[in-house]
Amino acid sequence: MNQSLAKQRTCGSWRSPITPELMTAARPTFDYPLARNNKLYWLESRPWENGRTVVVEKDQNNRTRDIVPAPLSVRSQVHEYGGTPYIIVGDTLYFCLQDDQRIYRLDTRSDHAIPQPVTPAPEENGSEYRFADFCYDENRHRLICVCEVHQSSQHEPENFIAAIPLTDSSGTNTIEKLVYGNDFYAYPRISPDGHQLCWVSWDHPNMPWDSSQLYLADIQPDGTLAHSTLIAGEQPQSIFQPEWSPHGELHFVSDISNWWNIYRIDANGKTAPVCTLDAEFATPLWVLGMSTYGFCDDSSIVCCYSQRGEWQLAIVANGCLTNIDSPYTQIAAIHCAGQKAWFIGAANNIEAELASCDLNQRSLQTEQRPEPLPFESACLSQPQAIDFATGTDCLSRAHGFYYPATHPDYCVPEGEKPPLIVMCHGGPTGATSTALNLKIQFWTSRGFAVLDVNYRGSTGYGREYRQQLNGAWGIADIEDVVAGTRHIIAQGLADPHRVAIRGSSAGGYTVLAALTFTDTFKAGACLYGIGDLETLATDTHKFESRYLDQLIGPYPETKAIYQQRSPIHFTDQLSCPVIFFQGLEDKVVPPEQAVSMVQSLRSKKLAVAYLPFPGEGHGFRRAETICRTFNAELYFYSKVFGFSIGDAPAPVTIDNLDAIQQHNPPRPCEK
């Protein structure tokens, strides 16, 4: 509909085609493309098969088939978050089976092949091996990968780089330790001639984006390593994705200049930048095997980089970087073979899809995508990159994306400004992006404006920006969401009396801290948010067990700071309506934290709602849970901000609802 003909309707009450049911519909996600034998392979995760992940093959005639038979699922659990769980060697697929984490082999030439185990079954003493991030040692017919062994007698799992011979088909192959002694490993990669191995490692209390090291060693005739040498990382820096060019030059990404740029080791062993740009050619290594660049046959580099939160596809040849036109603003998982590159691309109006680029023609092609969305693109709000002053002295800058309320059939009534929802991403070392996010469009298509904040500590803006959250989690992020909110209000883009903040997990912590320690927000939605930082510091998995050392301080030495920044100790300061969503099986954030805050709000006669979900953990997986969550949150805002969403049964009970309605009677809902 022409905007001039759009109907004025109270914000929040717009009828939207973007429903919770649509957000939880059976739509696949894609990852880790790999080209072998003139065929393309990738991982495809399918919610309609209970989240099963399969390896899919596409041949030269564009015919696709699943390689791994149902109901088997391919997934690694190294670091709990996993990583690349498969590799193709000749006509054989090697993959990690989700159920037991063993490596299996499968003949890709047969539709009826049965997977055969390569590694031993979990031992009776409780030892369990996990694997990820594979490369193939052709000279010795073995896999080299990251291995993580869990033993009930160990305080924490042991990580090392393993070699797994492929000569034994009995499933009892020896798991050989090639490199060990550090707390974590990533990216084992063999040189083209098979004579050298490189890898990345790091140790507690660092995360891989804090400080890591790149090593190089010679592979002896018997397969052992010798002459291990530190290549990069003597000075604090984050190393990402070491990769060998076809001509045998070692490349890697480092943020030693403040920005994650690509470097190479020349013939004299000297490190030099491939090109220098104030941009990020990497992302935080939450998942092993992530790839932001690859090599063509002529050693030119296809890469992606981020500036101001948006990604660009490019090619580097002879030290010159040239952008490749594409519709994508989010790009990941680059893989190259010959003169072609494959990657996962997305944009605000494009769901994440598997795409390819013919480098001779510089032309793009979609290889695999979800089914088209059942609504017109005019329903989608377009993100606007913003930055704003923040901090106690307003000398720092923070970033985010503003999404205006958008609908082809409705417009904001004269004299009204839309309610604003401020979103806090998780991590907290992460970033929001401009890729299509139906969880944002759900709100904007109903008449809400949205501010998605990349607070200090987020990635995509350089190492210095990322490190501004060190020692300041619970301070800098709060200052930034408050400053961003005030910036939007000052621009006349939102109603200052109808501002909500929402987030989950680490983002939920920012929500609770902002609601507890400031009075900027008029409502909040906390999804399994962290209320007690001490619990997070003392009861989490190895990968993140020292994460808070950087963000807050070593525990228990700085226990007082943990307590000072934990909202659970200051529930008496909560002073606005809040809705809590909590999985009862959550091992990261115990339900008692949410219950304590709910009871405090009830005692103060403030509006509060609490939805516990049996069987859900830290992060909701079930479609019915997600649907109820969004319906309940919308209903909650309708009561707090005074608009009508119709006469459907209330999806949640709001305690002390009468206190809201006495001060904020509902606005009419136009028929």
XYZ file of C-alpha atoms in Angstrom:
671
model
C 0.000 0.000 0.000
C 1.166 3.530 -0.735
C 2.375 5.123 2.502
C 0.022 8.069 1.977
C -2.886 5.618 2.098
C -1.598 3.781 5.177
C -4.006 3.731 8.074
C -3.116 5.496 11.293
C -3.242 2.930 14.039
C -1.910 2.925 17.581
C 1.649 1.649 17.684
C 1.889 -1.860 19.074
C -1.533 -2.842 17.777
C -0.621 -3.202 14.087
C -1.614 -6.573 12.636
C 1.517 -8.314 11.391
C 2.106 -11.350 9.152
C 5.304 -12.058 11.122
C 3.956 -14.399 13.776
C 5.695 -16.504 16.418
C 4.604 -19.556 14.460
C 6.452 -18.239 11.395
C 9.609 -17.648 13.449
C 9.587 -21.256 14.611
C 8.637 -22.759 11.244
C 10.771 -25.417 9.594
C 13.496 -23.288 8.028
C 17.009 -24.739 7.613
C 20.337 -23.094 8.378
C 23.532 -23.705 6.419
C 27.219 -23.838 7.347
C 30.694 -25.121 6.428
C 30.545 -25.445 2.617
C 33.214 -27.726 1.152
C 33.964 -28.475 -2.524
C 35.422 -31.856 -3.427
C 35.426 -34.022 -6.565
C 33.317 -31.499 -8.542
C 30.648 -31.707 -5.867
C 29.576 -29.305 -3.162
C 28.944 -30.333 0.443
C 27.539 -28.391 3.376
C 25.958 -28.777 6.791
C 22.224 -28.221 7.024
C 20.440 -27.918 10.364
C 16.724 -28.761 10.313
C 14.384 -27.682 13.103
C 11.615 -29.904 11.737
C 13.824 -32.929 12.423
C 14.347 -31.947 16.072
C 17.372 -29.857 15.172
C 19.128 -32.665 13.302
C 22.162 -31.573 11.280
C 23.067 -33.456 8.092
C 25.784 -33.332 5.451
C 24.219 -32.529 2.082
C 25.801 -33.220 -1.315
C 25.074 -31.302 -4.523
C 26.386 -32.722 -7.804
C 27.148 -31.033 -11.133
C 23.537 -31.515 -12.227
C 22.296 -29.595 -9.152
C 20.849 -32.746 -7.623
C 21.026 -32.793 -3.829
C 20.930 -35.663 -1.379
C 21.642 -36.278 2.281
C 24.871 -38.175 2.821
C 24.287 -39.123 6.444
C 21.220 -41.345 6.867
C 18.360 -40.396 9.174
C 18.039 -40.134 12.106
C 21.792 -39.578 12.587
C 22.933 -36.029 13.331
C 26.370 -34.519 12.693
C 27.670 -32.242 15.434
C 30.796 -31.637 17.499
C 30.645 -30.665 21.165
C 34.235 -29.496 21.655
C 34.124 -26.383 23.887
C 30.368 -27.186 24.138
C 29.820 -24.851 21.162
C 31.426 -27.256 18.678
C 33.100 -26.605 15.360
C 33.628 -28.083 11.897
C 32.420 -31.672 12.393
C 33.237 -33.250 9.030
C 35.754 -33.599 6.209
C 35.671 -35.270 2.780
C 38.725 -37.375 1.850
C 38.475 -38.882 -1.627
C 35.087 -40.584 -1.708
C 34.868 -40.929 2.075
C 33.071 -38.709 4.557
C 34.495 -38.549 8.083
C 32.156 -36.965 10.616
C 31.370 -36.577 14.316
C 28.171 -38.276 15.383
C 26.216 -36.110 17.802
C 25.016 -39.028 19.934
C 28.403 -40.405 21.041
C 30.905 -37.863 19.614
C 32.886 -40.615 17.887
C 34.302 -40.127 14.387
C 32.678 -42.294 11.710
C 33.507 -42.967 8.056
C 30.943 -43.250 5.273
C 31.318 -44.091 1.569
C 29.742 -41.165 -0.287
C 29.287 -43.194 -3.485
C 26.518 -45.297 -2.018
C 23.009 -44.307 -0.967
C 22.883 -47.245 1.420
C 26.294 -47.177 3.065
C 26.365 -47.700 6.832
C 28.661 -45.449 8.887
C 31.600 -47.283 10.468
C 33.335 -46.026 13.641
C 36.883 -44.756 13.374
C 37.539 -43.825 17.015
C 36.887 -45.901 20.143
C 33.606 -45.855 22.043
C 33.438 -43.970 25.363
C 35.298 -45.927 28.018
C 33.763 -47.532 31.089
C 35.757 -45.193 33.337
C 33.809 -42.286 31.884
C 36.382 -41.054 29.378
C 34.758 -39.420 26.376
C 36.549 -38.005 23.343
C 35.254 -35.106 21.272
C 36.655 -33.904 17.939
C 36.443 -30.880 15.631
C 38.323 -28.812 13.039
C 39.784 -31.513 10.773
C 42.563 -31.537 8.221
C 43.905 -34.517 6.260
C 47.530 -35.638 6.286
C 47.760 -37.239 2.844
C 51.357 -38.430 3.253
C 50.456 -40.490 6.326
C 46.763 -41.199 5.672
C 45.556 -39.768 8.938
C 43.249 -37.082 10.258
C 44.627 -34.255 12.368
C 42.135 -32.365 14.509
C 41.364 -30.722 17.823
C 40.514 -33.282 20.487
C 38.903 -32.771 23.877
C 38.793 -35.614 26.391
C 36.378 -35.588 29.310
C 37.132 -37.787 32.309
C 35.108 -37.954 35.487
C 38.306 -37.826 37.542
C 39.519 -34.574 35.935
C 38.737 -31.101 37.195
C 38.294 -29.957 33.603
C 38.637 -31.584 30.160
C 42.018 -31.899 28.464
C 42.473 -30.360 25.011
C 45.175 -31.262 22.486
C 45.837 -31.680 18.764
C 45.370 -35.296 17.814
C 46.428 -37.531 14.936
C 44.073 -40.376 14.067
C 45.392 -43.074 11.681
C 42.851 -44.224 9.103
C 44.446 -47.580 8.342
C 42.369 -49.545 10.873
C 38.692 -50.121 10.079
C 37.831 -51.738 13.419
C 36.955 -48.495 15.223
C 39.813 -48.890 17.686
C 42.304 -46.480 16.095
C 44.784 -44.971 18.486
C 44.290 -41.301 19.267
C 47.811 -39.897 19.196
C 48.709 -36.650 20.953
C 50.639 -34.463 18.541
C 50.543 -31.192 20.475
C 49.569 -30.799 24.115
C 50.251 -28.716 27.201
C 48.141 -25.644 26.462
C 44.581 -25.203 27.658
C 43.054 -24.782 24.185
C 43.839 -25.416 20.513
C 42.397 -24.476 17.130
C 43.147 -24.545 13.408
C 45.630 -27.395 12.874
C 46.612 -26.954 9.216
C 49.115 -28.915 7.082
C 51.292 -27.216 4.466
C 50.665 -28.151 0.806
C 53.830 -30.286 0.688
C 52.831 -32.122 3.873
C 56.045 -31.235 5.714
C 54.794 -28.649 8.223
C 51.903 -28.196 10.628
C 50.656 -24.932 12.107
C 48.128 -24.371 14.876
C 46.722 -21.781 17.274
C 46.706 -22.162 21.062
C 45.804 -20.111 24.131
C 45.655 -20.527 27.892
C 43.521 -19.507 30.855
C 42.478 -16.848 31.697
C 42.473 -15.650 28.075
C 39.714 -16.184 25.588
C 40.886 -16.633 21.966
C 39.953 -13.017 21.185
C 42.081 -11.783 24.111
C 45.469 -13.372 23.459
C 46.479 -16.424 21.439
C 49.585 -17.768 19.709
C 50.418 -19.204 16.287
C 52.950 -22.065 16.142
C 54.674 -23.888 13.306
C 56.473 -27.244 13.448
C 58.125 -29.712 11.092
C 56.475 -33.101 10.563
C 59.034 -35.882 10.901
C 58.971 -39.033 8.713
C 57.426 -40.982 11.602
C 54.626 -38.388 11.939
C 55.866 -36.709 15.102
C 56.594 -32.990 15.279
C 59.933 -31.238 15.695
C 61.296 -27.686 15.845
C 58.120 -26.092 17.146
C 58.387 -22.317 16.654
C 56.263 -19.412 17.863
C 55.316 -17.492 14.726
C 53.004 -14.818 16.164
C 51.541 -13.971 19.536
C 54.557 -13.089 21.636
C 52.881 -9.700 22.069
C 49.232 -9.862 23.171
C 47.048 -10.276 20.096
C 44.230 -12.446 18.802
C 45.167 -14.939 16.069
C 42.453 -16.241 13.745
C 42.417 -18.763 10.878
C 45.962 -19.644 9.820
C 45.815 -20.831 6.208
C 48.363 -21.996 3.616
C 48.356 -20.541 0.110
C 48.700 -22.969 -2.827
C 52.328 -21.799 -3.100
C 53.033 -22.730 0.519
C 52.975 -19.308 2.198
C 51.424 -19.276 5.669
C 48.754 -16.608 6.242
C 46.771 -15.694 9.340
C 44.584 -12.947 10.796
C 45.819 -10.835 13.721
C 44.490 -7.776 15.537
C 47.917 -6.538 16.628
C 47.237 -3.265 14.751
C 43.876 -2.902 16.585
C 42.016 -4.324 13.558
C 41.803 -8.009 12.587
C 43.798 -7.880 9.311
C 45.332 -10.637 7.165
C 49.114 -11.237 7.409
C 51.544 -13.604 5.692
C 54.934 -15.082 6.466
C 57.345 -14.294 3.621
C 60.252 -16.420 2.359
C 62.552 -14.861 4.960
C 60.234 -15.722 7.837
C 59.112 -12.120 8.247
C 55.523 -11.189 8.994
C 53.902 -8.626 6.720
C 50.303 -7.455 6.238
C 48.600 -8.600 3.056
C 46.691 -5.332 3.041
C 46.001 -2.780 5.752
C 42.451 -1.638 6.449
C 40.541 -0.262 9.431
C 38.195 -3.224 9.251
C 37.696 -6.654 10.811
C 38.617 -9.706 8.726
C 37.648 -12.034 11.591
C 35.039 -12.697 14.251
C 35.317 -14.080 17.803
C 36.280 -17.756 17.762
C 33.233 -19.097 19.573
C 33.114 -22.062 17.173
C 36.136 -23.959 15.833
C 36.880 -23.876 12.115
C 35.357 -20.475 11.333
C 36.548 -19.077 8.002
C 36.573 -15.517 6.649
C 38.938 -16.027 3.712
C 40.269 -18.625 1.295
C 42.685 -19.038 -1.634
C 42.060 -19.353 -5.350
C 44.379 -21.456 -7.506
C 46.491 -18.402 -8.328
C 46.911 -17.587 -4.596
C 44.617 -14.564 -4.757
C 42.470 -14.300 -1.639
C 38.689 -14.176 -1.439
C 37.709 -12.647 1.886
C 35.035 -10.818 3.810
C 35.446 -7.935 6.215
C 33.274 -5.881 8.516
C 33.008 -2.104 8.896
C 30.402 -0.397 11.099
C 28.724 -3.748 11.646
C 28.200 -4.607 7.962
C 30.167 -7.175 5.929
C 31.655 -6.853 2.458
C 32.892 -9.533 0.036
C 36.274 -8.798 -1.559
C 39.267 -10.233 -3.396
C 42.932 -9.471 -2.630
C 45.514 -9.795 -5.400
C 49.045 -8.348 -5.417
C 48.349 -6.518 -2.186
C 45.297 -4.700 -3.595
C 41.836 -5.232 -2.163
C 38.867 -4.971 -4.547
C 35.281 -5.221 -3.363
C 32.894 -7.635 -5.062
C 29.368 -6.320 -5.462
C 26.879 -8.415 -3.524
C 23.494 -7.952 -1.852
C 24.809 -9.375 1.417
C 25.619 -7.462 4.598
C 26.480 -10.566 6.634
C 29.013 -13.043 5.197
C 30.624 -16.111 6.777
C 32.130 -19.557 6.166
C 34.157 -18.752 3.035
C 35.568 -21.752 1.153
C 37.493 -21.605 -2.129
C 38.398 -24.142 -4.808
C 39.785 -23.344 -8.239
C 38.410 -19.966 -9.277
C 35.223 -20.218 -7.257
C 34.235 -19.321 -3.708
C 31.311 -20.439 -1.571
C 29.977 -18.734 1.534
C 26.931 -18.098 3.704
C 25.357 -14.731 2.931
C 22.470 -12.791 4.441
C 21.035 -9.286 4.503
C 18.123 -7.517 6.119
C 15.813 -8.750 3.338
C 17.621 -12.034 2.650
C 17.586 -15.026 4.974
C 20.961 -16.731 5.378
C 21.609 -18.726 2.206
C 24.432 -20.704 0.630
C 25.913 -18.695 -2.247
C 28.845 -18.944 -4.648
C 30.976 -16.476 -6.571
C 32.571 -17.152 -9.965
C 35.788 -15.177 -9.573
C 36.469 -14.893 -13.290
C 33.090 -13.325 -13.970
C 32.661 -11.795 -10.479
C 29.110 -13.164 -10.611
C 27.092 -14.523 -7.694
C 24.732 -17.469 -7.591
C 22.480 -18.880 -4.897
C 23.231 -22.547 -4.267
C 20.660 -23.273 -1.550
C 18.125 -21.122 0.296
C 15.083 -21.502 2.544
C 11.609 -21.252 1.067
C 10.510 -17.638 0.400
C 8.899 -15.863 3.317
C 5.102 -15.564 3.039
C 4.887 -11.768 3.184
C 5.950 -8.789 1.097
C 9.323 -7.156 1.636
C 7.604 -3.851 2.469
C 6.903 -5.355 5.897
C 10.619 -5.355 6.690
C 12.188 -2.492 8.619
C 15.546 -1.334 7.237
C 18.360 -0.952 9.797
C 20.126 2.371 10.150
C 23.674 2.308 11.557
C 24.129 4.843 14.352
C 26.834 5.841 16.800
C 26.479 8.022 19.856
C 28.377 9.560 22.751
C 28.540 7.467 25.891
C 30.414 7.038 29.168
C 30.484 9.219 32.240
C 32.328 11.958 30.352
C 30.543 11.350 27.005
C 33.941 11.123 25.289
C 33.511 7.496 24.204
C 31.367 6.336 21.280
C 29.114 3.302 21.054
C 27.304 1.774 18.100
C 24.058 0.126 17.131
C 21.306 -0.259 14.565
C 18.011 1.608 14.692
C 14.939 -0.031 13.115
C 11.891 2.221 12.593
C 8.352 0.922 12.990
C 7.424 -0.365 9.519
C 4.286 -1.758 7.890
C 2.884 -1.184 4.376
C -0.695 -0.821 5.685
C -0.183 1.265 8.838
C 1.571 4.408 9.962
C 2.267 6.099 13.294
C -0.698 8.338 14.228
C -0.187 12.086 14.289
C 0.938 13.228 17.719
C 2.197 9.758 18.697
C 5.741 8.416 18.808
C 6.378 4.693 18.698
C 7.357 2.694 21.767
C 11.018 1.643 21.733
C 12.491 -1.783 22.474
C 16.224 -1.741 23.244
C 17.907 -5.077 22.518
C 21.057 -6.403 24.217
C 23.001 -9.114 22.390
C 24.575 -12.016 24.230
C 28.155 -13.037 24.649
C 28.846 -10.384 25.819
C 31.751 -10.644 23.348
C 29.580 -10.828 20.294
C 27.803 -8.435 17.986
C 24.460 -7.798 16.466
C 24.231 -7.721 12.679
C 21.989 -6.488 9.887
C 21.087 -10.005 8.730
C 17.355 -10.669 8.555
C 16.141 -11.289 12.094
C 12.464 -12.097 12.376
C 12.682 -11.575 16.138
C 13.306 -7.883 15.406
C 10.819 -7.670 12.549
C 8.143 -9.190 14.810
C 8.254 -5.956 16.809
C 8.805 -3.361 14.083
C 5.931 -4.726 11.994
C 3.631 -4.169 14.983
C 4.555 -0.528 15.435
C 7.575 -0.683 17.752
C 10.895 0.974 17.028
C 13.942 -1.141 17.900
C 17.454 -0.161 18.938
C 19.895 -3.070 18.643
C 23.015 -2.012 20.548
C 26.625 -2.996 19.861
C 27.820 -1.749 23.242
C 31.502 -1.391 24.077
C 32.987 -4.880 24.139
C 31.222 -5.901 20.938
C 33.257 -7.115 17.994
C 33.419 -5.443 14.609
C 34.913 -2.141 15.749
C 38.516 -3.049 16.561
C 40.421 -4.566 19.483
C 40.438 -1.339 21.499
C 36.654 -1.084 21.348
C 36.337 -4.750 22.291
C 38.633 -4.313 25.270
C 36.662 -1.383 26.657
C 34.420 -3.945 28.372
C 37.385 -5.540 30.187
C 36.857 -4.958 33.892
C 33.704 -3.011 33.042
C 30.961 -5.578 32.346
C 27.933 -4.269 34.188
C 29.161 -0.691 33.805
C 30.112 0.146 30.188
C 27.324 -1.914 28.614
C 24.775 -0.262 30.909
C 26.085 3.204 30.083
C 25.816 2.379 26.378
C 22.238 1.071 26.329
C 21.174 4.098 28.370
C 23.089 6.526 26.130
C 21.706 4.878 22.982
C 18.177 5.115 24.324
C 18.586 8.798 25.159
C 20.054 9.415 21.699
C 17.011 7.888 19.971
C 14.607 9.830 22.198
C 16.496 13.067 21.583
C 16.076 12.501 17.845
C 12.308 12.348 18.343
C 12.210 8.728 17.185
C 10.578 7.146 20.243
C 8.169 7.835 23.083
C 10.269 8.379 26.245
C 7.410 7.044 28.393
C 7.233 3.738 26.496
C 10.759 2.348 26.465
C 11.485 -1.323 27.158
C 14.720 -3.292 27.273
C 15.033 -7.007 26.455
C 17.807 -9.584 26.274
C 18.713 -13.196 26.968
C 21.568 -14.872 28.860
C 24.454 -12.343 29.012
C 22.131 -9.847 27.326
C 19.631 -10.660 30.065
C 22.257 -9.650 32.606
C 22.549 -6.250 30.919
C 18.748 -5.983 31.073
C 18.588 -6.755 34.786
C 21.523 -4.485 35.617
C 20.054 -1.611 33.588
C 16.673 -2.023 35.303
C 18.272 -2.296 38.747
C 20.912 0.422 38.593
C 19.226 3.019 36.313
C 15.745 4.486 35.891
C 15.830 4.926 32.092
C 13.530 2.061 31.135
C 9.823 1.721 31.782
C 9.627 -2.052 31.314
C 11.904 -5.028 30.786
C 11.902 -8.563 29.418
C 14.532 -10.940 30.761
C 15.020 -14.322 29.107
C 17.096 -16.675 31.296
C 19.218 -13.686 32.271
C 22.143 -13.777 34.680
C 21.294 -12.186 38.006
C 24.165 -13.605 40.063
C 27.631 -13.257 38.535
C 29.230 -15.454 41.189
C 27.192 -18.435 40.027
C 28.394 -17.872 36.468
C 32.008 -17.673 37.617
C 31.931 -20.864 39.666
C 29.747 -23.209 37.626
C 30.349 -23.220 33.875
C 32.240 -25.259 31.283
C 35.992 -25.080 30.645
C 35.919 -22.771 27.616
C 34.220 -19.967 29.544
C 35.372 -20.840 33.064
C 37.800 -17.884 33.193
C 35.891 -15.579 30.855
C 34.905 -13.227 33.666
C 38.528 -12.752 34.752
C 38.819 -10.281 31.898
C 35.305 -8.830 32.041
C 35.140 -8.305 35.814
C 38.225 -9.615 37.604
C 39.684 -12.880 38.945
C 37.388 -14.803 41.266
C 37.322 -15.094 44.270
C 39.946 -12.333 44.674
C 37.452 -9.729 43.427
C 34.366 -11.335 44.954
C 33.150 -7.969 46.270
C 32.964 -6.580 42.722
C 30.973 -9.605 41.548
C 28.491 -8.974 44.332
C 28.326 -5.222 43.679
C 27.390 -5.837 40.029
C 24.934 -8.681 40.618
C 21.317 -7.465 40.374
C 20.157 -10.318 42.604
C 21.606 -8.481 45.627
C 19.722 -5.262 44.813
C 16.220 -6.401 43.954
C 14.858 -3.626 46.157
C 16.056 -1.160 43.486
C 13.893 -2.650 40.722
C 11.200 -0.073 40.084
C 9.398 -0.869 36.809
C 7.361 -3.768 35.366
C 9.389 -6.806 34.282
C 8.502 -10.103 32.631
C 10.767 -13.100 33.244
C 11.111 -16.219 31.082
C 13.020 -19.102 32.622
C 13.858 -22.706 31.745
C 13.522 -24.938 34.775
C 16.397 -27.156 33.603
C 18.775 -24.199 33.216
C 22.211 -25.129 34.618
C 23.809 -21.746 33.823
C 21.193 -19.503 35.420
C 19.290 -21.363 38.168
C 15.550 -20.540 38.258
C 15.920 -19.312 41.846
C 17.535 -16.119 40.529
C 14.434 -15.168 38.542
C 12.098 -16.226 41.357
C 13.911 -13.962 43.830
C 13.447 -10.932 41.605
C 9.824 -11.796 40.875
C 9.066 -11.987 44.595
C 10.719 -8.617 45.161
C 8.587 -6.946 42.487
C 5.454 -8.577 43.857
C 6.192 -7.282 47.339
C 6.623 -3.755 45.957
C 3.249 -3.993 44.184
C 4.896 -3.555 40.782
C 3.586 -5.336 37.723
C 5.502 -8.559 37.146
C 5.031 -11.748 35.157
C 6.936 -15.016 35.371
C 6.813 -17.867 32.864
C 8.753 -20.996 33.870
C 9.176 -23.707 31.227
C 9.683 -27.331 32.330
C 12.154 -29.212 30.155
C 13.844 -26.068 28.833
C 17.428 -25.168 29.683
C 19.639 -22.160 28.996
C 18.190 -21.130 25.656
C 14.748 -22.134 24.448
C 14.514 -24.873 21.822
C 10.858 -25.870 21.614
C 8.593 -24.109 19.157
C 5.718 -23.931 21.632
C 7.996 -22.272 24.199
C 9.201 -19.636 21.744
C 5.652 -18.931 20.532
C 4.334 -18.502 24.051
C 7.278 -16.272 24.949
C 6.625 -13.772 22.157
C 2.863 -13.779 22.653
C 3.292 -13.196 26.383
C 5.850 -10.422 25.913
C 3.588 -8.595 23.430
C 0.640 -8.927 25.803
C 2.796 -7.642 28.676
C 3.815 -4.529 26.730
C 0.208 -3.919 25.683
C -0.773 -3.671 29.334
C 2.266 -1.675 30.444
C 2.169 0.791 27.536
C -1.585 0.959 27.117
C -2.517 -0.377 23.686
C -4.906 -3.134 22.664
C -4.031 -6.283 20.729
C -7.527 -7.709 20.552
C -9.559 -10.070 22.675
C -7.420 -13.233 22.592
C -7.028 -15.047 25.934
C -4.207 -13.705 28.084
C -1.068 -15.816 27.481
C 0.387 -14.897 30.884
C -0.784 -13.735 34.285
C 0.527 -10.322 35.287
C 0.670 -9.740 39.013
C -0.367 -6.252 40.191
C -1.909 -5.524 36.798
C -4.465 -3.172 38.320
C -1.692 -0.789 39.395
C -0.660 -0.372 35.731
C -4.142 0.161 34.371
C -5.004 2.810 36.935
C -2.191 5.004 35.609
C -2.134 3.868 31.981
C -5.562 2.973 30.525
C -5.413 0.994 27.260
C -5.465 2.885 23.979
C -8.209 1.823 21.564
C -7.499 -0.823 18.958
C -8.933 0.275 15.608
C -11.055 -2.296 13.875
